[in-house]
CSV table of C-alpha atoms in Angstrom, one decimal:
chain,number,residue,atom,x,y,z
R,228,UNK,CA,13.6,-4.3,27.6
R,229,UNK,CA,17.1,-2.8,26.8
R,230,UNK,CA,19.7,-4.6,28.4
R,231,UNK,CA,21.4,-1.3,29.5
R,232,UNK,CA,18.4,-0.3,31.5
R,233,UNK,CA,19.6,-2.7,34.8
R,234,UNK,CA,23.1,-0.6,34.6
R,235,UNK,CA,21.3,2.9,33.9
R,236,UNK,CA,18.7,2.0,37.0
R,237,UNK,CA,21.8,0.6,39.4
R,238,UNK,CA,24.0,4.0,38.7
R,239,UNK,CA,21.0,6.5,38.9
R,240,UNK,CA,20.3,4.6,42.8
R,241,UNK,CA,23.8,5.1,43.9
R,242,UNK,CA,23.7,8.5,42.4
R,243,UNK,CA,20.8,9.5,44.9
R,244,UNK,CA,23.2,8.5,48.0
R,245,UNK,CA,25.4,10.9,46.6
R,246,UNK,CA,25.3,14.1,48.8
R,247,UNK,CA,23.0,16.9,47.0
R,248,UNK,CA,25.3,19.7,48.1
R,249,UNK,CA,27.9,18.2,46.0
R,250,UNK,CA,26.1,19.1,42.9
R,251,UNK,CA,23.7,22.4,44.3
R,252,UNK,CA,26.9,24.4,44.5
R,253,UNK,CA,27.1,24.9,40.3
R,254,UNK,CA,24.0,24.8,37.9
R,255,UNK,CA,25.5,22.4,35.1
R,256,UNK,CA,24.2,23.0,31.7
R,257,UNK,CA,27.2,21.8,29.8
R,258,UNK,CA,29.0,18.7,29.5
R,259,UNK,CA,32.7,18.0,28.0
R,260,UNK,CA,33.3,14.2,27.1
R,261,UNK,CA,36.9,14.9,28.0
R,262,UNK,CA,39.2,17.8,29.0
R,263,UNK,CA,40.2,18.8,25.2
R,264,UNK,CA,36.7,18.9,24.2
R,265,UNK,CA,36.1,21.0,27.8
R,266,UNK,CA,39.5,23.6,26.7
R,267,UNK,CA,37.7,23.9,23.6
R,268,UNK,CA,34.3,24.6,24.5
R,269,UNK,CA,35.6,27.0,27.4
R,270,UNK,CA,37.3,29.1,24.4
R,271,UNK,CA,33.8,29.8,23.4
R,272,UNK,CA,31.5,29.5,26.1
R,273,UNK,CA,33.5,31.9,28.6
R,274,UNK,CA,32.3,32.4,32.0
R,275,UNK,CA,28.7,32.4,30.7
R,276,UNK,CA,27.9,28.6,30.9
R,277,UNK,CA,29.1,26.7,33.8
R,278,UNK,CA,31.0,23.4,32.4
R,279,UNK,CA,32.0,19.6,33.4
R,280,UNK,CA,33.6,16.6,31.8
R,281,UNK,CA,33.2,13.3,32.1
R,282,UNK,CA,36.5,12.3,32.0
R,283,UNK,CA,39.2,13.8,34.2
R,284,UNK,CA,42.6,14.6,32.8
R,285,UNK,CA,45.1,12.0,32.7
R,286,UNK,CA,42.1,9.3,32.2
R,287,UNK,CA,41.8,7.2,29.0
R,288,UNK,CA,38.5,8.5,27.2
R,289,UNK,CA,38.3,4.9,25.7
R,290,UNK,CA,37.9,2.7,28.4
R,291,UNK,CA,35.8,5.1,30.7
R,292,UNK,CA,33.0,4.1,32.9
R,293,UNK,CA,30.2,6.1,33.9
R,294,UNK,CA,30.0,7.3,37.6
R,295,UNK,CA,27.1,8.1,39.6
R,296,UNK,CA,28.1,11.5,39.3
R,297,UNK,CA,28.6,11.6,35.6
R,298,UNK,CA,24.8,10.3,35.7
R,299,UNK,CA,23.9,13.7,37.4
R,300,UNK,CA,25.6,15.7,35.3
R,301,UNK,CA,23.9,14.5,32.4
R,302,UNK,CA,20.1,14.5,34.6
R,303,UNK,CA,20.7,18.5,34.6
R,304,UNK,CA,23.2,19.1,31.5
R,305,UNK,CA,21.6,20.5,28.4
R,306,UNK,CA,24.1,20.1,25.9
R,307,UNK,CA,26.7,17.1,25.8
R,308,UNK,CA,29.5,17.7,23.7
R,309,UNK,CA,31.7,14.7,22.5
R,310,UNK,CA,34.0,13.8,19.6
R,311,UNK,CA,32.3,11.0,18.3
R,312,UNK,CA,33.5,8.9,15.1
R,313,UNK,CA,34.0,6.0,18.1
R,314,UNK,CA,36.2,7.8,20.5
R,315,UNK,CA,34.0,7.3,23.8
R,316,UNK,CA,32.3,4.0,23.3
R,317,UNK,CA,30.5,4.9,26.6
R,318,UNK,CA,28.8,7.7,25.0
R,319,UNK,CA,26.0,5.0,24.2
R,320,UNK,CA,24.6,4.9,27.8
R,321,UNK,CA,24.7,9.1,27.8
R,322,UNK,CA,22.0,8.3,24.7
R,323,UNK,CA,20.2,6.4,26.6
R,324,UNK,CA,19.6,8.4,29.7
R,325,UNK,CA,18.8,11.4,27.2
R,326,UNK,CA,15.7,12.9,26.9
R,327,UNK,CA,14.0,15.6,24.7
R,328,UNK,CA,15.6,18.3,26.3
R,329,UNK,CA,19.3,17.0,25.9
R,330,UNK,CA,21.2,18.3,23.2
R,331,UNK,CA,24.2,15.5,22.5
R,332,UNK,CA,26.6,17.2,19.7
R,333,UNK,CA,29.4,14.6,17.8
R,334,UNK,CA,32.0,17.6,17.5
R,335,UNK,CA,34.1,14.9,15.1
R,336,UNK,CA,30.6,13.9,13.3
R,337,UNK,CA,29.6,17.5,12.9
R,338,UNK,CA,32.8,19.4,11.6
R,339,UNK,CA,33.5,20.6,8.4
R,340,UNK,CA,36.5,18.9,8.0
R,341,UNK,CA,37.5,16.3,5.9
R,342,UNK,CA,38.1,12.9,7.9
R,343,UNK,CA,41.2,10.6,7.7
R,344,UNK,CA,41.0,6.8,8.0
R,345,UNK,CA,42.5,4.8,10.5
R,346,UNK,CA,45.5,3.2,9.2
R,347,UNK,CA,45.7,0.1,11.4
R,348,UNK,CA,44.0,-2.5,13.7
R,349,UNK,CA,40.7,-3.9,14.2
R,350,UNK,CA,39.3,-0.2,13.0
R,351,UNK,CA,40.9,0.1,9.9
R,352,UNK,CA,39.1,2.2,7.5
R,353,UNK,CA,36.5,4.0,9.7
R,354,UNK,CA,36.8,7.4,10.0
R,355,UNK,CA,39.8,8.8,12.6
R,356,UNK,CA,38.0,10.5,15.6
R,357,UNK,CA,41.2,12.8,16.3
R,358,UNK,CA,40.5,15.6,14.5
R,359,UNK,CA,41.2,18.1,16.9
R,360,UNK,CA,45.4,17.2,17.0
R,361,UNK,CA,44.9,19.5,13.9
R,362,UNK,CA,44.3,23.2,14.6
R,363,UNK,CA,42.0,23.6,11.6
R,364,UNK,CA,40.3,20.3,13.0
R,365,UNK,CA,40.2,22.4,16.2
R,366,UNK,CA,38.7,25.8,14.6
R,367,UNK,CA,36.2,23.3,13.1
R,368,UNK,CA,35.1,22.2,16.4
R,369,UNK,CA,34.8,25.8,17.4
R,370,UNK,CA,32.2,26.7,14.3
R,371,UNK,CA,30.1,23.5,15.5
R,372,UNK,CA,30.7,24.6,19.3
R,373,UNK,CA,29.2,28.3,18.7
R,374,UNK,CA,26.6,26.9,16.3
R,375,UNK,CA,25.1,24.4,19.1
R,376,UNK,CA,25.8,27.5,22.2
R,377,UNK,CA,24.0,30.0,20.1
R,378,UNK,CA,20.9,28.2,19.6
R,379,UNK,CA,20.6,26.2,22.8
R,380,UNK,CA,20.9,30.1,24.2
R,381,UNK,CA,20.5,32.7,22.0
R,382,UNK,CA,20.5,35.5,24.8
R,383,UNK,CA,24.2,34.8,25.0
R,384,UNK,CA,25.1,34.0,20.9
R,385,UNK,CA,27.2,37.5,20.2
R,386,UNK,CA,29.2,36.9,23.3
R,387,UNK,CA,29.9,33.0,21.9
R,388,UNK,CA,30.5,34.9,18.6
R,389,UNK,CA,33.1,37.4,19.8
R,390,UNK,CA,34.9,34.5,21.4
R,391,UNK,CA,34.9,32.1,18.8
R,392,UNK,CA,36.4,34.7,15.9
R,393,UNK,CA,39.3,35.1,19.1
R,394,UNK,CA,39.5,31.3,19.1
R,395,UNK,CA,39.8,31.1,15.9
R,396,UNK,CA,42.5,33.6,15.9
R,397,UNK,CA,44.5,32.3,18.0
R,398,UNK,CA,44.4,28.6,16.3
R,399,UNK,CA,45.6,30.2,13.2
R,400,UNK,CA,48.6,31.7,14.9
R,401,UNK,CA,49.0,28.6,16.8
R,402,UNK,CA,49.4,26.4,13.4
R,403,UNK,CA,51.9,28.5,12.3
R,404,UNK,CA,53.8,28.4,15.2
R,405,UNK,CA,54.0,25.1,14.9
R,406,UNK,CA,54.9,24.7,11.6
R,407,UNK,CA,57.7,27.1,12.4
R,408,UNK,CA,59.1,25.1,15.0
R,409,UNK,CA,58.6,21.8,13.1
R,410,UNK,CA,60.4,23.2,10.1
R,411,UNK,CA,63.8,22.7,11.3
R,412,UNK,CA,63.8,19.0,11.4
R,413,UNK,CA,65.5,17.6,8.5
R,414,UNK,CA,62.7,15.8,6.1
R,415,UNK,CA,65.0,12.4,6.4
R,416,UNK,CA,63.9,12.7,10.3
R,417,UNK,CA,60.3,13.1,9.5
R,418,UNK,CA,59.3,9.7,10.5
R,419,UNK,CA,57.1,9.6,13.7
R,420,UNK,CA,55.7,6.4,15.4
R,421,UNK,CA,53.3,6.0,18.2
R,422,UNK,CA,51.3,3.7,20.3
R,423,UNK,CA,47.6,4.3,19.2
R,424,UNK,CA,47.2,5.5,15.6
R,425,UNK,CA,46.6,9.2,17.1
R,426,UNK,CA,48.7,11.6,15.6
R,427,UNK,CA,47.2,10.8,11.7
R,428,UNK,CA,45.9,14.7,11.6
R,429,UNK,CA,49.1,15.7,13.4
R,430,UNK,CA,51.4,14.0,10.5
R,431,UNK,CA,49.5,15.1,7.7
R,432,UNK,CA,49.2,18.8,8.6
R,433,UNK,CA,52.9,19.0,9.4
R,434,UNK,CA,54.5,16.8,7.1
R,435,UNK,CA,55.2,13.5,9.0
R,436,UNK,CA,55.5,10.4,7.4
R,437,UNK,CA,53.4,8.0,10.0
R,438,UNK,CA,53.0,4.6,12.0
R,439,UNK,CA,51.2,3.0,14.7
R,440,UNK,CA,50.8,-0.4,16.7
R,441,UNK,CA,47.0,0.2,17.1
R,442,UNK,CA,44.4,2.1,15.8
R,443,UNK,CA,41.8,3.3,18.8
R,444,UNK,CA,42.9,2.1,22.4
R,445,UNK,CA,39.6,0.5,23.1
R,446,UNK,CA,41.0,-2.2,20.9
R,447,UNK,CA,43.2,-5.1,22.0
R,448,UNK,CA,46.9,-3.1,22.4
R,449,UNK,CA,49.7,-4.6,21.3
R,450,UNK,CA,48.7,-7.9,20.6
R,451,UNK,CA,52.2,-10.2,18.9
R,452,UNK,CA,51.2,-9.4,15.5
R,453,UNK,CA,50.9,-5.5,15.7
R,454,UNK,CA,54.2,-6.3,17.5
R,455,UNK,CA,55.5,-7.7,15.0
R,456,UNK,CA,54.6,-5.7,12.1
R,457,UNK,CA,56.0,-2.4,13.6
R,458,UNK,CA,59.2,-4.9,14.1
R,459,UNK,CA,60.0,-5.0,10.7
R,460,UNK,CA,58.7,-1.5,9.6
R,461,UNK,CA,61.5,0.1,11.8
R,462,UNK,CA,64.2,-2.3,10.9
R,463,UNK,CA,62.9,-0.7,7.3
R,464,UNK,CA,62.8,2.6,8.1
R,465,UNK,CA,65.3,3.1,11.4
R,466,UNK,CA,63.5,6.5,12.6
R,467,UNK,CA,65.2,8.5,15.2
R,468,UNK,CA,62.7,7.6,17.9
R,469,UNK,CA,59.7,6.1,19.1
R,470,UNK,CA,57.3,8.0,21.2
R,471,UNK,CA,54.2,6.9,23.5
R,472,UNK,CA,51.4,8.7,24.5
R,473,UNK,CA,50.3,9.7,28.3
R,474,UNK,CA,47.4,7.3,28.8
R,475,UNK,CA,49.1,4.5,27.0
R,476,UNK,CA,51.4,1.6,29.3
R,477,UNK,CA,55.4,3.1,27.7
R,478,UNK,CA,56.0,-1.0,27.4
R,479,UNK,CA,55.1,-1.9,23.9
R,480,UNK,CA,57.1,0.6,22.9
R,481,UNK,CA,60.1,0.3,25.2
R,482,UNK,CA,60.2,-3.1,24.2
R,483,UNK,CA,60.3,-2.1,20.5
R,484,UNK,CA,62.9,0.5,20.9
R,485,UNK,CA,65.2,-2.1,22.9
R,486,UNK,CA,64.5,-4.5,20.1
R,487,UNK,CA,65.6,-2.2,17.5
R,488,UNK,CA,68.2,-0.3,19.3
R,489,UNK,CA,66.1,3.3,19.4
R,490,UNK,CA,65.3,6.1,21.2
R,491,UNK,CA,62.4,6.3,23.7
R,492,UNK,CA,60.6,9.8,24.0
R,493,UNK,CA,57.4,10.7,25.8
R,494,UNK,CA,55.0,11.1,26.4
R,495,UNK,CA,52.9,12.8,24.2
R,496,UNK,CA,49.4,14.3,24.9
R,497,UNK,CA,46.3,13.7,22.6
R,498,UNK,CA,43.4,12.3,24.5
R,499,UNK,CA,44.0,14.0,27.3
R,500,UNK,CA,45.3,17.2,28.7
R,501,UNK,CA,47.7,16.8,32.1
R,502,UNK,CA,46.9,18.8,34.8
R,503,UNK,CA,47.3,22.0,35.4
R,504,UNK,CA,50.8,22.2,36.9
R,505,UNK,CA,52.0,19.7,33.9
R,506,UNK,CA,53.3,20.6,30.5
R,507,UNK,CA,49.7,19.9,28.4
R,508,UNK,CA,48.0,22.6,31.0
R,509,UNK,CA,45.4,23.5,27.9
R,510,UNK,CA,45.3,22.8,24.2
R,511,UNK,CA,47.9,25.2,23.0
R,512,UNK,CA,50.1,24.0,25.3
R,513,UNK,CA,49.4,20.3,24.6
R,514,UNK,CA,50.2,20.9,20.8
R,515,UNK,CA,53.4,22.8,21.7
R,516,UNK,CA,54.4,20.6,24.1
R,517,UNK,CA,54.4,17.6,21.5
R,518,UNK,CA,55.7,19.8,18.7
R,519,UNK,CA,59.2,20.6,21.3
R,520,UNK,CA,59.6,16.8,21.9
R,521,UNK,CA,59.6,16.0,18.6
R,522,UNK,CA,61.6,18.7,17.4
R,523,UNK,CA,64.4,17.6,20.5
R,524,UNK,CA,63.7,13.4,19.5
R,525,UNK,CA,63.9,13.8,15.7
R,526,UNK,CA,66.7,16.4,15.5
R,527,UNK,CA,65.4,19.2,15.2
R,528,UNK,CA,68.0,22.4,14.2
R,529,UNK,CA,68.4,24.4,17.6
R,530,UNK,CA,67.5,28.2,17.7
R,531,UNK,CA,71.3,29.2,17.0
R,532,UNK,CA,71.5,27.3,14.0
């Protein structure tokens, strides 16, 4: 017998408690791991497919548990859309609820676009599941988004067509506009350090030279010898400033600032999107959010200039 099958059984009886109405109101047929995989899929699904997401915004997609209603969701969804390439370790008890209706689509597994490795930490080597803090990575995400739509529901595929080539679009002039912004911070600057090793796809599209404690946050975080290897890389390298990420504790890196007698900027968004009256409200907004603190932190030439 699987040894998940106890935990699958235990959350699908609590799920039954669960008040019907809660669920009878929408007809969920699509499911978002988390809420930049839900922006994304929004772009292309419009108003035609009625969407949820596991994990709410300002939640760590690593270290997520199920929920009885997750469980529904999935009992009625027919597509379940996640990144993949390890980024929701729970995505393994969503495999084994499905059946032979479910459609579960690895956007990160499924792209065509060219992985990074992680540089650091116990996951060193595999593939880096953050494609998406890229734009193309993004507009890669859209082909395999319309793709999967189109056939689970062909009725609908030129509307999911129209809105992808506008997605698309709009990614395009988003990476410029970032690359615009970015371009005024001197290439001596160009040094950015994080918490988790996030922001690989970020650096490398926009010409950052790049560092992290960890590699994915379901991994022990900030253990003394990451600690201590970051240490002596910025007594190296002296950047600017240090950043930390919204669903990462600030204290490994306040500590490392204090140590070394540096800036403290945050937080940045990359797993998650804030909510909607915060400053990541949707994916465009979580990349230009980033992009102004790091032009601000790393001295970036001002407008007038």
């Amino acid at each position: 017998m699987d040894k998940r099958a106890p935990w699958i059984i235990t959350l699908l009886l609590v799920a039954t408690f669960i008040t019907p109405q809660a669920f009878a109101a929408t007809s969920i047929k699509v499911i978002a791991s988390f809420s930049v995989i839900e922006d994304l899929v929004k772009r292309v699904a419009g108003d035609d497919i009625s969407i949820t997401t596991i994990v709410p915004e300002g939640d760590d997609v690593h270290r997520w548990e199920l929920t009885p209603p997750n469980v529904l969701a999935v009992e009625e969804a027919d597509i379940v859309f996640y990144n993949g390439h390890g980024l929701e370790p729970w995505i393994r008890h969503v495999e084994a609820m499905a059946n032979d209706t479910l459609t579960l689509m690895a956007l990160a597994e499924s792209a065509n676009y060219a992985p990074l490795t992680i540089p650091v930490g116990q996951h060193k080597g595999n593939p880096d599941p953050h494609m998406w803090m890229d734009p193309k990575g993004a507009a890669a995400y859209i082909e395999v988004i319309t793709h999967t739509l189109s056939v689970r529901y062909p009725d609908k595929a030129a509307a999911f067509q129209a809105r992808a080539v506008q997605a698309r679009e709009a990614l395009a002039l988003l990476d410029q506009q970032i690359q615009e912004r970015l371009e005024g911070i001197p290439q001596t600057n160009r040094i950015l350090t994080t918490s988790e090793a996030a922001f690989g796809y970020f650096a490398h599209a926009y010409g950052f030279e790049y560092a992290a404690i960890w590699g994915l946050g379901s991994e022990t975080l900030g253990s003394a010898q990451a600690m201590e290897i970051m240490s002596k890389r910025l007594t190296d390298k002296r950047p600017p400033a240090l950043f930390y990420e919204s669903t990462t504790p600030y204290i490994h890196m306040d500590a490392l600032a204090r140590e070394a007698g540096l800036t403290l900027a945050g937080p940045l968004y990359v797993d998650t999107l804030s909510d909607t009256d915060g400053p990541a409200y949707n994916y465009p907004a979580m990349l230009r959010h980033n992009a102004e603190l790091l032009h601000e932190a790393l001295g970036g030439a001002r407008a007038e200039e």
